[in-house]
Backbone as a ProteinNet text record, in pm:
[ID]
protein_1_A
[PRIMARY]
MVEFFMNFNPVMQAFLATLFTWAMTAVGATLVFATKTINQRMLDGMLGFAGGVMIAASYWSLLGPAIEMSEDSVVGVWFPAATGFLLGGIFIWSIDKILPHLHPNAEMTDAEGYRPKKMKRSTLLVFAITLHNIPEGLAIGIAFGALANGGTESSLAGALALALGIGIQNFPEGAAVALPLRGEGMSRRKSFMYGQFSGMVEPIAAVIGAIAVAFIEPLLPYALSFAAGAMIFVVTEEVIPGSQEKGNKDLASMSLMFGFILMMILDVALG
[TERTIARY]
9518.5	9410.7	9292.2	9320.8	9215.2	9144.4	9216.4	9161	9068.3	9108.3	9025.2	8893.4	8890.4	8767.4	8677.8	8734.5	8654.2	8562.7	8581.1	8496.1	8364.1	8349.8	8230.6	8153.7	8023	7948.6	7985.5	7952.2	7995.1	7956.2	7835.9	7789.5	7877.9	7906.7	7994.4	8136.2	8179.2	8312.9	8322.2	8219.3	8217.9	8217.9	8140.4	8133.9	8272	8333.8	8462.1	8568	8566.3	8662.5	8647.2	8523.3	8501.8	8524.8	8521.2	8564	8714.8	8787.8	8931.8	8947.2	8868.4	8876.2	8837	8736.7	8696.9	8805.9	8871.3	8978.9	9094.4	9117.7	9226.5	9194.1	9066.3	9027.2	9054.9	9025.8	9050.8	9205.9	9285	9429.7	9479.9	9427.7	9464.9	9426.7	9309.7	9264.4	9350	9424.8	9504.3	9625.5	9649	9762.2	9735.8	9612.3	9581.6	9649.2	9683.5	9746	9898.9	9950.6	10090.4	10120.6	10021.2	10044.8	9915.1	9924.4	9811.6	9791.3	9904.2	9896.9	9907.1	9852.9	9853.3	9948.9	10030.8	10121.5	10039.7	10020.3	9940.1	9986.1	10120.8	10176.3	10149.1	10153.1	10124.4	9978.1	9889.6	9745.7	9716.8	9771.9	9750	9805.9	9924.2	9981.1	9895.2	9843.8	9757.9	9627.7	9570.7	9447.8	9476.7	9588.5	9621.5	9643.1	9707.2	9732.4	9596.2	9503.7	9375.2	9299	9313.9	9250.7	9308.1	9435.1	9499	9451.5	9438.3	9389	9242.9	9161.9	9023.9	9009.4	9091.3	9089.8	9123.2	9234.2	9282	9180	9124.9	9025.2	8905.9	8868.3	8749.2	8755.4	8879	8893	8922.5	9034.6	9083.9	8989	8925	8841.1	8693	8653.1	8511.2	8474.1	8522.1	8483.1	8535.8	8658.8	8716.3	8634.4	8612.7	8528.2	8388.8	8328	8193.6	8189.7	8292.6	8293	8309	8399.8	8423.1	8289.2	8212	8087.2	7983.5	7998	7892.3	7923.5	8025	8058.3	7948.9	7860.3	7749.8	7616.1	7625.2	7503.7	7431.9	7298.2	7216.1	7211.6	7242.1	7228.7	7362.8	7465.1	7596.1	7696.2	7822.1	7923.1	7938.5	7925.7	7946.6	7832.2	7713	7591.1	7585.2	7603	7598.8	7699	7822.6	7929.5	7899.3	7858	7831.6	7714.1	7603.5	7485	7509.8	7571.9	7601	7693.6	7798.2	7892.7	7823.3	7736.1	7665.4	7570.3	7498.4	7402	7479	7599.6	7679.3	7718.1	7759	7793.5	7672.1	7556.5	7434.5	7393.3	7410.3	7372.3	7452.6	7586.7	7669.5	7649.3	7623.1	7593.2	7471.1	7368	7243.2	7268	7348.4	7380.1	7462.8	7550.5	7637.4	7555	7446.3	7362.4	7274.6	7251.4	7163.5	7240.4	7345.7	7415.4	7507.4	7488.9	7573.8	7714.3	7816.4	7955.5	8052.7	8174.3	8285.7	8412.1	8476.4	8601.6	8710.9	8806.8	8906.6	8983.6	9014.2	9094.9	9007	8875.8	8790.1	8753.7	8711.4	8657.6	8509.4	8453.3	8313	8220.7	8266.1	8187.8	8174.4	8257.5	8252.6	8175	8109.6	8033.6	7924.1	7895.8	7795.9	7681.3	7580.2	7463.5	7350.3	7260.6	7135.3	7157.6	7150.3	7162	7286.8	7404.5	7522.2	7568.4	7528.2	7574.6	7523.2	7423	7365.8	7433.5	7535.9	7597.8	7743.4	7796.3	7929.4	8029	8152.4	8256.1	8292.6	8295.7	8334.4	8235.1	8108.3	8004.3	8013.5	8040.1	8051.3	8169.3	8280.1	8399.3	8374.1	8309.1	8274.9	8186.1	8081	7993.8	8065.1	8169.5	8243.1	8313.8	8382.6	8455	8352.8	8242.3	8140.9	8089	8075	8034	8136.6	8265.7	8367.3	8351.5	8314.7	8313.7	8191.1	8088.5	7970.2	8005	8062.2	8099.5	8207.1	8298.9	8401.7	8342.4	8249.4	8184.1	8100.9	8027.5	7949.8	8039	8150.7	8245.9	8295.8	8332.5	8380	8263.9	8145.6	8035.2	7995	7993.8	7960.1	8062.6	8191	8299.6	8286	8253.3	8234.2	8102.3	7996.7	7869.6	7874.9	7965.2	7980.8	8025.5	8094.1	8139.6	8024.7	7910.7	7796.3	7748.2	7788.2	7748.1	7865.1	7925.1	8030.1	8167.1	8198.1	8327.3	8437.6	8560.5	8667.8	8761	8862.3	8957.4	9033.4	9055.6	9118.4	9034.4	8902.6	8818.6	8804	8811.2	8812	8939	9049.6	9176.1	9163.7	9098.2	9077.8	8990.6	8884.1	8799.1	8877.4	8966.2	9048.5	9150.8	9200.1	9295.5	9228.8	9099.7	9024.3	9008.9	8969.7	8952.8	9084.4	9191.6	9322.6	9364.4	9345.6	9373.6	9291.2	9162.8	9075.5	9107.7	9141.6	9185.7	9306.7	9407.4	9530.3	9495.1	9409.2	9373.5	9280.5	9218.1	9137.5	9217.5	9347.6	9435.1	9444.7	9474	9473.2	9339.8	9231.1	9103	9064.2	9104	9075.5	9158.3	9281.9	9364.9	9314.6	9256.6	9206.2	9086.7	9019.4	8911.8	8968.4	9040	9080	9182.1	9282.5	9389.5	9340.8	9259.5	9211	9126.8	9048.5	8971	9060.7	9165.6	9258.8	9328.7	9365.4	9432	9343.6	9212.5	9117.2	9088.5	9154.7	9132.4	9049.8	8989.6	8912.4	9001.7	8950.5	9030.5	9074.2	9185.3	9237.2	9133	9068.3	8966.4	8849.8	8796	8683.8	8730.6	8851	8900.9	8915.4	8964.5	8979.1	8836.9	8744	8613.9	8547.8	8555.7	8502.3	8566.1	8698.8	8777.1	8738.6	8732	8701.1	8555.1	8471.3	8327.6	8297.1	8378.7	8351.5	8358.3	8430.9	8450.3	8336.5	8245.9	8145.8	8046.1	8033.3	7932.3	7978.9	8109.1	8157	8102.6	8101.7	8041.5	7894.7	7822.4	7679.1	7657.9	7728.7	7719.6	7762.8	7868.5	7916.2	7814.4	7750.8	7650.1	7533	7491.2	7380.7	7422.8	7544.4	7590.6	7603.8	7657.8	7672.1	7539.9	7445.4	7313.1	7242.3	7258.2	7188.2	7235.8	7368.9	7418.7	7427.2	7430.7	7445.1	7319.6	7202.5	7082.4	7018.6	7078.9	7025.5	7143.7	7182.7	7300.5	7302.3	7188.2	7198.6	7237.3	7225.2	7255.7	7410.3	7480.5	7624.9	7709	7711.7	7795.1	7745.8	7617.6	7566.2	7608.8	7606.8	7641.4	7790.7	7874.7	8018.4	8047.3	7984.7	8008.3	7948.2	7837.4	7775.6	7873.4	7935.1	8035	8154.8	8193.7	8304.3	8268	8151.8	8107.6	8097.7	8047	8033.4	8174.3	8271.7	8402.8	8473.4	8457.9	8520.3	8460	8332.1	8269.5	8328.2	8346.1	8400.8	8545.9	8622.9	8760	8773	8696.7	8710.9	8641.7	8536.5	8462.6	8517.7	8582.5	8624.3	8772.1	8813.3	8948.4	9055	9061.9	9167	9167.5	9049.5	9047.6	9092	9048.4	9084.7	9230.2	9298	9442.9	9525.3	9468.4	9551.3	9520	9413.7	9366.8	9457.5	9548.8	9638.9	9777.5	9785.6	9906.8	10007.7	9981.2	10072.8	10031.9	10025.7	9976.5	10068.7	10202.6	10295.3	10299.9	10302.8	10304.6	10178	10062.3	9933.7	9925.9	9975.6	9967.9	10062.7	10182.1	10275.5	10220.7	10159.6	10106.1	9989.1	9909.3	9803.9	9862.6	9977	10036.2	10080.7	10138.8	10181	10061.3	9956.8	9839.4	9781.5	9778.4	9725.1	9811.2	9943.1	10035.4	10019.1	10009.8	9991.8	9869.4	9756.3	9630.7	9633.6	9694.1	9709.4	9793.4	9902.9	9986.7	9911	9840.9	9761.9	9657.8	9584.5	9481.3	9536.2	9636	9692.1	9767.6	9839.1	9923	9833.9	9733	9649.2	9523.1	9478	9349.6	9363.5
11211.8	11114.8	11172.4	11238.2	11299.8	11405.3	11491.4	11598.3	11543.1	11429	11371.5	11326.8	11260.7	11208.8	11321	11436.1	11546.9	11601.2	11567.2	11613.8	11534.7	11432.1	11347.4	11347.7	11310.8	11296.6	11169.8	11152.7	11033.2	10899.9	10893.5	10765.9	10725.7	10820.4	10795.7	10766.6	10834.6	10805.4	10659.5	10610.6	10476.5	10379.6	10409.1	10320.9	10315.3	10430	10426.7	10355.3	10372.8	10308.9	10156.1	10109.3	9961.6	9901.9	9987.9	9939	9901.2	9978.4	9945.9	9814.2	9795.6	9676.1	9552.4	9567.3	9461.5	9428.9	9535.4	9515.8	9438.4	9465.7	9393.5	9249.1	9217.7	9074.8	9011.3	9084.6	9030.2	9011.1	9103.9	9091.2	8964.3	8937.8	8813.4	8692.8	8700.3	8581.8	8561.1	8660.3	8641.5	8547.7	8514	8415.7	8281.8	8257.9	8129.1	8119.6	8235	8235.5	8208.6	8207.4	8184.3	8048	7987.3	7857.6	7777.4	7646	7559.7	7509.1	7489.1	7436.3	7548.3	7526.1	7632.2	7583.5	7669.6	7644.4	7665.8	7561.7	7571.9	7677	7681.3	7780.4	7922	7947.1	8076.2	8116	8014.8	8042.8	8073.1	7995.6	8016.5	8150.6	8187	8314.8	8431.4	8420.2	8523.9	8538	8424.5	8436.3	8498.8	8463.6	8523.4	8673.4	8718.5	8860.2	8927.8	8867.3	8931.9	8947.4	8845.7	8854.1	8972.7	8991.4	9101.9	9237.8	9256.7	9382.9	9404	9304.4	9318	9349	9289.4	9316.7	9463.1	9507.5	9642.7	9748	9720.8	9813.7	9821	9709.2	9707.1	9806.6	9819.2	9917.8	10061.1	10077.6	10210.2	10283.2	10212.8	10277.4	10277.6	10193.4	10182.1	10195.5	10108.3	10121.9	10245.6	10278.9	10402.8	10523.9	10550.3	10667.9	10657.3	10541	10526.9	10572.4	10531.8	10571.2	10722.5	10781.9	10923.9	11000.2	10951.3	11017.2	11007.5	10912.9	10887.4	10960.1	11047.8	11110.1	11188.8	11247.7	11321.3	11248.8	11120.6	11030.5	11027.5	11040	11035.6	10892	10794.4	10649.7	10601.4	10682.9	10642.9	10623.7	10652.6	10649.7	10512.8	10411.5	10270.4	10204.4	10260.1	10189.3	10174.8	10279.5	10265	10164.9	10173.5	10084.3	9938.7	9917.9	9778.7	9721	9801.8	9753.6	9719.5	9819.8	9801.6	9679.9	9668.3	9557.2	9422.6	9407.2	9281.8	9255.6	9355.1	9335.9	9293.2	9353.4	9315.4	9165.4	9121.1	8979.7	8888.6	8928	8847.6	8843	8959.7	8967.6	8865.1	8863.4	8771	8628.3	8605.9	8471.8	8417.7	8502.1	8458.9	8424.7	8510.1	8476.8	8352.6	8330.9	8215.7	8083.6	8092.3	7972.8	7948.1	8052.4	8040.6	8020.2	8105.7	8105	7982.4	7896.9	7782.9	7833.3	7777.3	7817.6	7714.9	7728.6	7636.2	7713.8	7696.6	7766.2	7719.5	7802	7765.8	7635	7605	7487.5	7367.2	7380.4	7273.7	7170.3	7055	6950.5	6971.2	6911.7	6928.3	6881	6788.2	6740.4	6846.2	6952.1	7055.4	7180.3	7165.8	7281.8	7317.9	7451.5	7502.5	7572.1	7607.6	7677.7	7583.4	7640	7566.7	7475.5	7345.8	7246.2	7264.1	7276.9	7299.7	7178.1	7058.2	6936	6927.3	7006.9	7001.9	7105.8	7173.5	7282.3	7242	7304.2	7274.9	7340.9	7280.6	7335	7475.3	7505.4	7637.3	7744	7711.5	7806.7	7830.3	7726.1	7735.4	7819.4	7803	7883.5	8033.8	8061.4	8200.9	8262.2	8183.9	8232.8	8258.9	8179	8191.8	8330.9	8365	8496.4	8607.9	8582.1	8684.4	8720.3	8618.5	8642.6	8730.3	8716.4	8803.1	8947.2	8958	9093.2	9179.7	9117.6	9196.1	9300.5	9258.8	9359.4	9453.4	9406.5	9496.8	9605.3	9569.7	9671.3	9769.1	9711.9	9799.9	9901.8	9842.5	9932.4	10047.6	10025.4	10129.7	10228.9	10176.4	10262.3	10347.2	10292.4	10366.8	10476.6	10444.4	10540.1	10658.2	10637	10749.7	10816.4	10743	10805.6	10901.9	10876.2	10966.2	11105.3	11111.8	11241.5	11339.1	11283.5	11370.4	11449.2	11406.7	11471.5	11555.8	11635.4	11727.5	11666.9	11572.4	11507.9	11607.9	11592	11679.6	11609.9	11680.9	11617.9	11508.5	11522	11414.8	11291.1	11306	11191.5	11120.5	11202.7	11144.6	11062.3	11110.4	11034.8	10905.6	10907.4	10784.3	10686.8	10730.9	10640.4	10580.4	10662.9	10609.5	10503.3	10530.9	10434.7	10299.3	10308.9	10182.9	10109	10179.5	10120.2	10059.1	10131	10082.2	9952.5	9952.5	9835.5	9712.9	9734.8	9627.2	9575.5	9674.6	9636	9550.4	9581.4	9500	9360.6	9346.5	9209.7	9136.9	9206.5	9137.1	9057.1	9097.4	9024.9	8876.6	8840.1	8698.1	8633.6	8710.7	8648.4	8602.8	8684	8641.4	8519.8	8512.4	8397.8	8274.8	8297.6	8188.3	8112.8	8181.3	8119.8	8056.4	8136.9	8096.6	7981.5	7985.2	7885.8	7744.9	7728.4	7592	7533.1	7619.1	7574	7531.5	7608.7	7571.3	7441.4	7420.9	7300.4	7177.7	7195.8	7086	7059.3	7132.1	7104	7202.5	7300.6	7398.9	7483.4	7530.3	7612.8	7742.3	7794.5	7919.7	8032	8039.4	8150.2	8136.5	8017.7	8001.4	8023.5	7975	7991.8	8145.1	8221.8	8362.1	8429.6	8389.7	8451	8427.6	8305.2	8273.5	8358.4	8367.4	8437.1	8583.8	8649.8	8795	8821.3	8725.5	8745.5	8764.5	8702.4	8714.2	8854.3	8941.1	9081.6	9176	9120.7	9204.2	9263.9	9193.9	9235.7	9361.4	9392.1	9505.3	9641	9672.9	9800.5	9809.9	9697.6	9696.7	9728	9656.8	9678.5	9817.9	9869.3	10005.5	10111.4	10100.4	10201.2	10197.2	10073	10063	10129.3	10097.4	10154.5	10306.8	10359.3	10502.9	10576	10524.6	10589.5	10586.7	10476.5	10461.3	10564.7	10584	10673.8	10821.4	10841.7	10975.6	11059.6	10993.4	11061.6	11041.1	10951.2	10925.4	10936.5	11057	11087.7	11014.8	11006.8	10937.6	10789	10726.3	10587.9	10566.4	10669.6	10656.3	10575.2	10608.2	10522.1	10380.6	10356.7	10221.8	10148.7	10218.7	10160.5	10128.1	10218.4	10185.5	10068.3	10055	9943.1	9812.6	9824.6	9713.4	9650.8	9731	9686.4	9621.1	9677.6	9621.1	9483	9471.1	9342.9	9234	9280.1	9181	9130.2	9224.4	9180.5	9092.4	9126.3	9042.9	8904.5	8893.6	8760.7	8676.2	8736.8	8667.2	8623	8707.2	8677	8563	8565.6	8463.3	8337.9	8340.8	8217.5	8145.8	8223	8164.9	8189.2	8313.7	8344.6	8284.5	8308.3	8255.2	8102.4	8040	7890.8	7836.2	7896.1	7851.6	7865.8	7961.8	7981.8	7888.2	7822.1	7739.6	7592.2	7554.6	7414	7315.6	7365.6	7279.6	7269	7325.8	7311	7424.6	7527.5	7644.8	7754.1	7716.4	7810.5	7926.3	7902.2	8008.9	8104.3	8053	8141.5	8225.8	8164.8	8232	8340	8308.8	8404.1	8526.8	8499.8	8611.6	8698.2	8628	8701.9	8789.5	8738	8821.2	8944.5	8928.5	9041.1	9148.8	9100.9	9199.9	9270.9	9193.3	9258.9	9363.4	9327.6	9419.5	9547.9	9530	9646.4	9736.2	9672.7	9750.7	9833.6	9779	9853.2	9961.9	9932.6	10033.8	10148	10121.4	10234.4	10312.9	10249.2	10318	10411.3	10359.5	10438.1	10554.8	10530.8	10633.5	10736.8	10692.6	10787.7	10869.9	10807.5	10878.8	10938.9	10878.5	10920.8	11017.7
8447.5	8460.9	8535.4	8651.7	8731.8	8650.9	8582.9	8501.8	8394.4	8336.8	8230.7	8288	8400.5	8459.8	8509.5	8544.3	8591.7	8485.8	8358	8253.7	8242.1	8322.9	8316.6	8450.2	8444.7	8565.9	8634.3	8765.3	8841.1	8785	8724	8670.3	8548.5	8461.5	8347.6	8394.5	8500.1	8556.6	8601.5	8668.9	8716.5	8600.3	8497.2	8380	8311.9	8290.2	8227.1	8307.8	8439.6	8526	8519.3	8515.9	8512.1	8374.1	8270.4	8138.1	8149.9	8224.5	8244.2	8322	8431.9	8507.9	8425.5	8342.4	8251.5	8152.8	8101.4	8008.7	8075	8201.6	8272.3	8288.2	8308.1	8310	8176.1	8063	7933.3	7913.8	7960.5	7944.8	8016.8	8135	8207.1	8130.3	8060.7	7984.8	7862.9	7815.4	7695.5	7722.1	7844.5	7874.8	7807.2	7767.4	7700.7	7561.3	7507.4	7374.6	7384.9	7507.4	7532.1	7585.3	7654.3	7721.6	7730.3	7731.9	7740.5	7883.2	7952	8087.2	8189	8307.2	8407.3	8524.1	8564.2	8679.6	8806.1	8883.4	9004.5	9100.3	9117.8	9211.4	9161.1	9031.4	8978.3	9004.3	8978.1	8997.1	9146.4	9236.6	9376.7	9421	9370.2	9405.5	9354.9	9235	9175.7	9256.2	9300.1	9377.3	9515.5	9572.5	9700.9	9683.9	9581.1	9552.3	9536.3	9465.7	9445.2	9578.3	9665.6	9795.3	9882.8	9871.9	9945	9898	9765.7	9713.3	9762	9759.6	9801.3	9949.2	10032.5	10177.2	10205.5	10143.8	10161.2	10113.8	9997.7	9936.8	10027.8	10090.3	10174.4	10288.5	10343.9	10454.9	10401.7	10331.4	10298.5	10202.6	10111.6	10016.7	10049.2	10143.7	10169.4	10315.7	10405.3	10543.1	10613.1	10588.6	10647.2	10615.4	10482.9	10444.2	10502.5	10510.5	10563.6	10708.4	10787.2	10927.6	10942.8	10859.7	10862.1	10831.9	10734.1	10695.1	10802.4	10893.7	10997.8	11133.2	11135.1	11260.7	11323.7	11237.4	11290.1	11290	11268.8	11258.8	11389.3	11387.9	11507.5	11560.4	11476.3	11520.1	11567.5	11569.4	11614.6	11497.5	11528.2	11427.4	11370.6	11453.5	11410	11335.9	11355.9	11307.9	11153.8	11077.1	10927.4	10875.8	10929.7	10878.6	10914.6	11038.9	11086.1	11010.3	10995.9	10926.3	10781.6	10715.2	10569.7	10548.1	10633.1	10620.6	10629.8	10729.3	10753.5	10638.4	10588.5	10477.9	10348.3	10329.4	10212.5	10217.9	10330.8	10341.6	10324.7	10377.1	10363.8	10215.5	10144.9	10005.4	9920.2	9935.1	9860.7	9906.3	10033.5	10083.1	10016.2	9998.2	9933	9783	9713.5	9577.3	9564.6	9658.6	9661	9672.1	9747.9	9759.2	9632.3	9555.8	9437.5	9309.5	9287	9157.2	9144	9047.4	9026.4	8999	9059.5	9037.8	9087.8	9035.7	9072	9092.7	9206	9233.1	9133.2	9099.4	8997.8	9026.2	9149.8	9183.9	9220.8	9212.5	9265.2	9155.6	9210.6	9122.5	9099.3	8993	8961.1	9079.1	9152.3	9267.6	9377.4	9369.2	9471.5	9420.5	9308.7	9254.2	9353.9	9358.1	9456.6	9385.5	9458.3	9404.7	9365.5	9293.1	9256.1	9136.1	9150.2	9046.8	8959.1	9017.6	8934.6	8854.5	8892.6	8826.5	8680.7	8650.1	8514.3	8423.7	8469.7	8389.3	8354.6	8251.5	8209.7	8305.2	8312.5	8400.4	8364.5	8234.5	8186.8	8234.2	8229.6	8272.8	8423.7	8498.2	8642.7	8685.4	8612.5	8642.3	8613.8	8505.8	8473.9	8579	8623.7	8726.4	8857.8	8887.9	9013.3	9017.9	8902.6	8898.9	8883.6	8820.1	8810	8951.8	9038.6	9178	9249	9217.1	9274.2	9226.2	9098.5	9035.1	9069.1	9119.9	9157.7	9268.4	9382.2	9482.7	9436.8	9353.7	9300.7	9214.5	9129.2	9044.2	9130.5	9229.7	9319.1	9392.2	9444	9517.5	9433.8	9311.6	9221.7	9196	9164.4	9134.1	9250.5	9372.6	9491.1	9521.7	9499.1	9522.7	9430.7	9304.8	9210.6	9234.1	9269.9	9295.5	9412.4	9508.9	9621.6	9582	9466.3	9420.2	9382.7	9356.9	9325.6	9446.3	9566	9691.6	9752	9663	9708.1	9712.8	9627.4	9621.2	9572.6	9622.4	9583	9484.2	9436.3	9345.9	9417.6	9544.5	9625.5	9626.6	9650.8	9659.5	9526.3	9414.7	9282.8	9261.8	9308	9302.2	9378.8	9493.5	9575.8	9500	9434.3	9352.6	9238.3	9178.3	9070	9121.4	9239.9	9297.6	9325.3	9371.5	9393.3	9259.3	9154.1	9020.8	8971.9	8997.4	8956.1	9026.1	9156	9237.7	9196.9	9176.7	9139.5	8995.7	8915.1	8774.3	8775.9	8858.9	8871.4	8916.4	9015	9063.9	8971.7	8877	8779	8677.6	8663.1	8572	8613.8	8734	8772.6	8764.5	8786.8	8783.9	8640.9	8541.4	8403.4	8369.5	8416.7	8393.2	8466.1	8584.8	8667.8	8603.4	8513.8	8433.3	8306.4	8232.9	8097	8097.4	8183.1	8175	8214	8320	8343.6	8227.7	8162.8	8050.5	7932.6	7908.2	7804.3	7838.4	7962.4	8007.3	7989.8	7992	7973.5	7826.8	7735.5	7594.7	7517.5	7581.2	7506.9	7420.5	7308.9	7215.1	7283.3	7234.2	7288.4	7277.6	7166.4	7146.4	7240.6	7258.9	7352.6	7496.2	7529.7	7666.8	7698.4	7599.8	7619.3	7633.5	7549.9	7553.5	7693.2	7740	7871.9	7980.2	7972.5	8071.7	8079.4	7968	7969.4	7997.3	7966.1	7992.8	8137.3	8221.9	8363	8418.2	8346.8	8391.4	8347.2	8265.8	8205.4	8307.2	8419.3	8516.1	8588.6	8593.6	8670.1	8627	8491.2	8449.7	8489.1	8476.9	8507.8	8656.3	8742.8	8887.9	8922.3	8858.4	8889.2	8859.5	8746.4	8708.8	8809.7	8849.3	8948.8	9079	9125.2	9250.6	9247.3	9134.6	9123.2	9121.6	9050.4	9042.7	9177.5	9248.1	9378.1	9477.8	9489.3	9592.7	9550.7	9415.8	9367.9	9397.9	9408.7	9428.7	9566.8	9643.9	9779.9	9878.1	9912.9	9992.6	10125.5	10202.3	10330.7	10322.5	10202.4	10191.7	10172.1	10152.4	10112	10213.7	10340.8	10430.7	10436.9	10428.1	10423.7	10297.2	10183.8	10054.9	10053.2	10099.7	10104.4	10190.7	10302.8	10393	10335.1	10260.9	10197.2	10096.5	10015.6	9918.3	9990.5	10102.1	10180.3	10232.9	10287.8	10347.3	10236.3	10119.3	10008.4	9965.8	9960.5	9916.1	10019.6	10144.2	10250.9	10251.4	10228.4	10227	10117	9996.8	9882.3	9913.6	9974.4	10001.9	10100	10206.3	10311.3	10272.2	10188.8	10159	10033.4	9943.8	9818.5	9781.7	9784.2	9732.6	9816.8	9947.5	10030.7	10035.6	10059.5	10057.9	9921.6	9813.7	9678.4	9654.5	9709.4	9688	9765.6	9869.3	9958.2	9955.9	9884	9897.7	9819	9733.6	9664.8	9733.5	9852.3	9934.7	9928	9846.1	9832.8	9933	10058.3	10160.1	10183.6	10193.5	10217.5	10101.7	9980.6	9859.3	9854.4	9877.8	9869.9	9973.2	10096	10209.7	10178.9	10132.5	10101	9982.2	9886.2	9770.2	9818.7	9915.8	9973.1	10041.6	10115	10179.3	10082.4	9965	9865.9	9804.3	9776.9	9724.4	9817.1	9946.3	10047.6	10050.6	10050.5	10053.4	9931.7	9812.2	9690.4	9696	9734.1	9739.1	9845.4	9958	10067.2	10014.2	9946.4	9891.8	9792	9701	9597.6	9658.9	9757.3	9818.5	9899.3	9978.9	10064	9983.2	9882.1	9804.3	9710.4	9645.8	9551.4	9612.4	9714.5	9770.6	9885.8
[MASK]
+++++++++++++++++++++++++++++++++++++++++++++++++++++++++++++++++++++++++++++++++++++++++++++++++++++++++++++++++++++++++++++++++++++++++++++++++++++++++++++++++++++++++++++++++++++++++++++++++++++++++++++++++++++++++++++++++++++++++++++++++++++++++++++++++++++++++++++++

């Protein structure tokens, strides 16, 4: 796998990696062809697992490397990581206030963003998962874009581990959109299309992130931390609360632990 990706430039590597993560979203959405109803415990467990993967990736794949790159920084080792992390959270917070969206377990009365009451539930659910996927795509793109600045085979393996981990957690995200829509009576085909559509933003965000850092090396630690801050904001503001609001707190918490462990193992073992 590593040898295959070494044949491409970092921007194309990021694009190919996020085609995989998009495909995993689509695979999760295919569950609508097997069932019409959604098991709430399963959904909450999958959301918790996704949160664990995102938390682990935020440190091992993003913040940790950003701090290492800043060891010789004139502004201090901590400054790029802290600044980028905060800006990432502010960025997603701003989108959260503007983009109409609805969490998978929420009622229409809990829809957020600008004038959400005038939009369909299906559209709001897709926008919610799309909001999750923006920082994930950026993270993958930035990780691969860093390779343009003297990356090694080991750092390429680390970027691939990040893409693999995010791809795995995209499976429940695709299901989290498609299954509720199917349960409300939407056709299997439409439910699937809405579910997989939410992953389309990741290749776009990845290419933008890869291009930005591939040609502006001083931005790299800030960019890595920016992606980490964006993901942590999504996890704490939406993923964890959404996984626990129906009462399955223990299941969601343990699933988060397993997701964290899996991503940690992938990053440490491969990266």
